[in-house]
Each structure stands twice: as C-alpha cells, then as structure tokens.
Tab-separated table of C-alpha atoms in Angstrom:
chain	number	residue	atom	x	y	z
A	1	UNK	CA	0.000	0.000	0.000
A	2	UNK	CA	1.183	3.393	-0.891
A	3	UNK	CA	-0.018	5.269	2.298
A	4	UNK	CA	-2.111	7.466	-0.218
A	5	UNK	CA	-5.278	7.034	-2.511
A	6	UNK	CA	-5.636	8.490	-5.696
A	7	UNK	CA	-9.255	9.313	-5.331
A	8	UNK	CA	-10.264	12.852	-4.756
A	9	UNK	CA	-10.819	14.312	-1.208
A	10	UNK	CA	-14.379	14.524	-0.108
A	11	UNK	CA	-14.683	15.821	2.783
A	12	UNK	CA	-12.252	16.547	6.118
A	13	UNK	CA	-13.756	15.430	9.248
A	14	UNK	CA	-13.609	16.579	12.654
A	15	UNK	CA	-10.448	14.567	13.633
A	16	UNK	CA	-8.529	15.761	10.498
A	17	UNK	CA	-9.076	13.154	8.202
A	18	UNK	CA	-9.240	13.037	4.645
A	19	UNK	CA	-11.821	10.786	3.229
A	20	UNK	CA	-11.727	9.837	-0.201
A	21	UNK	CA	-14.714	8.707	-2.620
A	22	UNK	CA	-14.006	6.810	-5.762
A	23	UNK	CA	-13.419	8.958	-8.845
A	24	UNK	CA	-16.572	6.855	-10.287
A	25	UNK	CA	-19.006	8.274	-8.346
A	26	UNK	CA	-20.594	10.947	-8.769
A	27	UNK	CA	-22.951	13.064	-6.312
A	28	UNK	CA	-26.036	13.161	-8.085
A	29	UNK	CA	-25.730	10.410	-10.792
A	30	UNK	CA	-23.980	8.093	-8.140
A	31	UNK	CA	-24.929	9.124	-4.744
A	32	UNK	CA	-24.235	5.850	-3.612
A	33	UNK	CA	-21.063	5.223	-2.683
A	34	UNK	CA	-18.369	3.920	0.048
A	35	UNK	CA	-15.167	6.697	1.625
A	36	UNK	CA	-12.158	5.402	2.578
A	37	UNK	CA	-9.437	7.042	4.500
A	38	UNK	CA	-6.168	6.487	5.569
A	39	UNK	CA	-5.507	6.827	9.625
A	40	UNK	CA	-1.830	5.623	10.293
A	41	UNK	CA	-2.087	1.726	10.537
A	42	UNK	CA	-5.925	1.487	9.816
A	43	UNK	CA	-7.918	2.122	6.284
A	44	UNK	CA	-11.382	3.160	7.094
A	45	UNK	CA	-14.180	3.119	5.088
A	46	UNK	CA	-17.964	4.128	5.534
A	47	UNK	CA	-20.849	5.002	4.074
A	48	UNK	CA	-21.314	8.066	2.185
A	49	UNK	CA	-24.889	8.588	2.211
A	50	UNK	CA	-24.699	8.020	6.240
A	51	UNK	CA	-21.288	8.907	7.063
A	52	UNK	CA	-21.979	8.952	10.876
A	53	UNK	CA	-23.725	5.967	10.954
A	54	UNK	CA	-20.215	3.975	11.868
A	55	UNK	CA	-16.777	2.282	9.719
A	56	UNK	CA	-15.666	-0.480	8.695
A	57	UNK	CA	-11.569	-0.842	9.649
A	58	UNK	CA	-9.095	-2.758	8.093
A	59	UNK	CA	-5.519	-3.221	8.740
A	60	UNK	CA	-3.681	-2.282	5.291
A	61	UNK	CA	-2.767	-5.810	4.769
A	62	UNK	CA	-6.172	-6.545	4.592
A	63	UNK	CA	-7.727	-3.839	2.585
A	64	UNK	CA	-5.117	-4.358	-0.121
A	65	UNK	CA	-6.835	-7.821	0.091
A	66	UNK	CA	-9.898	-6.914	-0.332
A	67	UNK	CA	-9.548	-4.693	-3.178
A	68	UNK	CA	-7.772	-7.244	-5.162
A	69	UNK	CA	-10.422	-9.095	-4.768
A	70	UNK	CA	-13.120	-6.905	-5.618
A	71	UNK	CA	-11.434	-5.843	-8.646
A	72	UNK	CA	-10.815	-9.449	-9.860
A	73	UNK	CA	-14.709	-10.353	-9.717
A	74	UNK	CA	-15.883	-7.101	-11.272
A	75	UNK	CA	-13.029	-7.918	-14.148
A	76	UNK	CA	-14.646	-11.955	-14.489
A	77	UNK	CA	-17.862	-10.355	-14.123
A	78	UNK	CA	-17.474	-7.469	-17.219
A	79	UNK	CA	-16.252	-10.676	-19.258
C-alpha cells in the first residue's frame, strides 16, 4: 500500500481526516457510494450517504486484500 489514494478528497472530518470517494461516483448520478481514508495503521471506510452511521476498519494488509479481490470479480464479471 502506498499510504495514499488516488481518489479525490471529499470531505475533512472533525479529527482531520481526509476521506476519499471513488473517482466513479458521482454526487447526483452516483450518490451511492463507500469513503475510505487512511488513519496511520488502519484504512477506514464508511458510508457516504450516512457517514456517521459507523466504519468499517481494516488493517492495510487486509484492505489491499480486499480490493484485489473486488477488482478481480468485477473484471470476471465485465467478461
């Protein structure tokens, strides 16, 4: 993991930090949609329509997992 994400910022929260929304969504066409951020050791990730309605965390190790997963099924799944 890179320590980064290459979508755009969303939004800052009251701690400081920077959630990101994927660069496929789009407020009104796509309101619904998952943010990530990046808090030292832990990836976050919640819901953007509810955003205080709680998180998911994952260890780094893990979310890299879980991407690569996701991303494997979508590209069987577009085939």
């Amino acid at each position: 993991m890179t320590g980064r994400f290459d979508a755009p910022i969303a939004e800052f929260d009251q701690h400081g930090i920077a959630w990101h929304r994927s660069s496929r969504s789009h407020p009104t066409t796509e309101p619904k949609c998952a943010e990530a951020a990046l808090d030292g050791e832990i990836v976050r990730v919640r819901d953007s329509k509810s955003p205080r309605s709680g998180e998911l965390q994952f260890s780094h190790g893990a979310w890299e997992h879980l991407t690569r997963r996701l991303s494997a099924k979508a590209e069987r799944q577009s085939d």
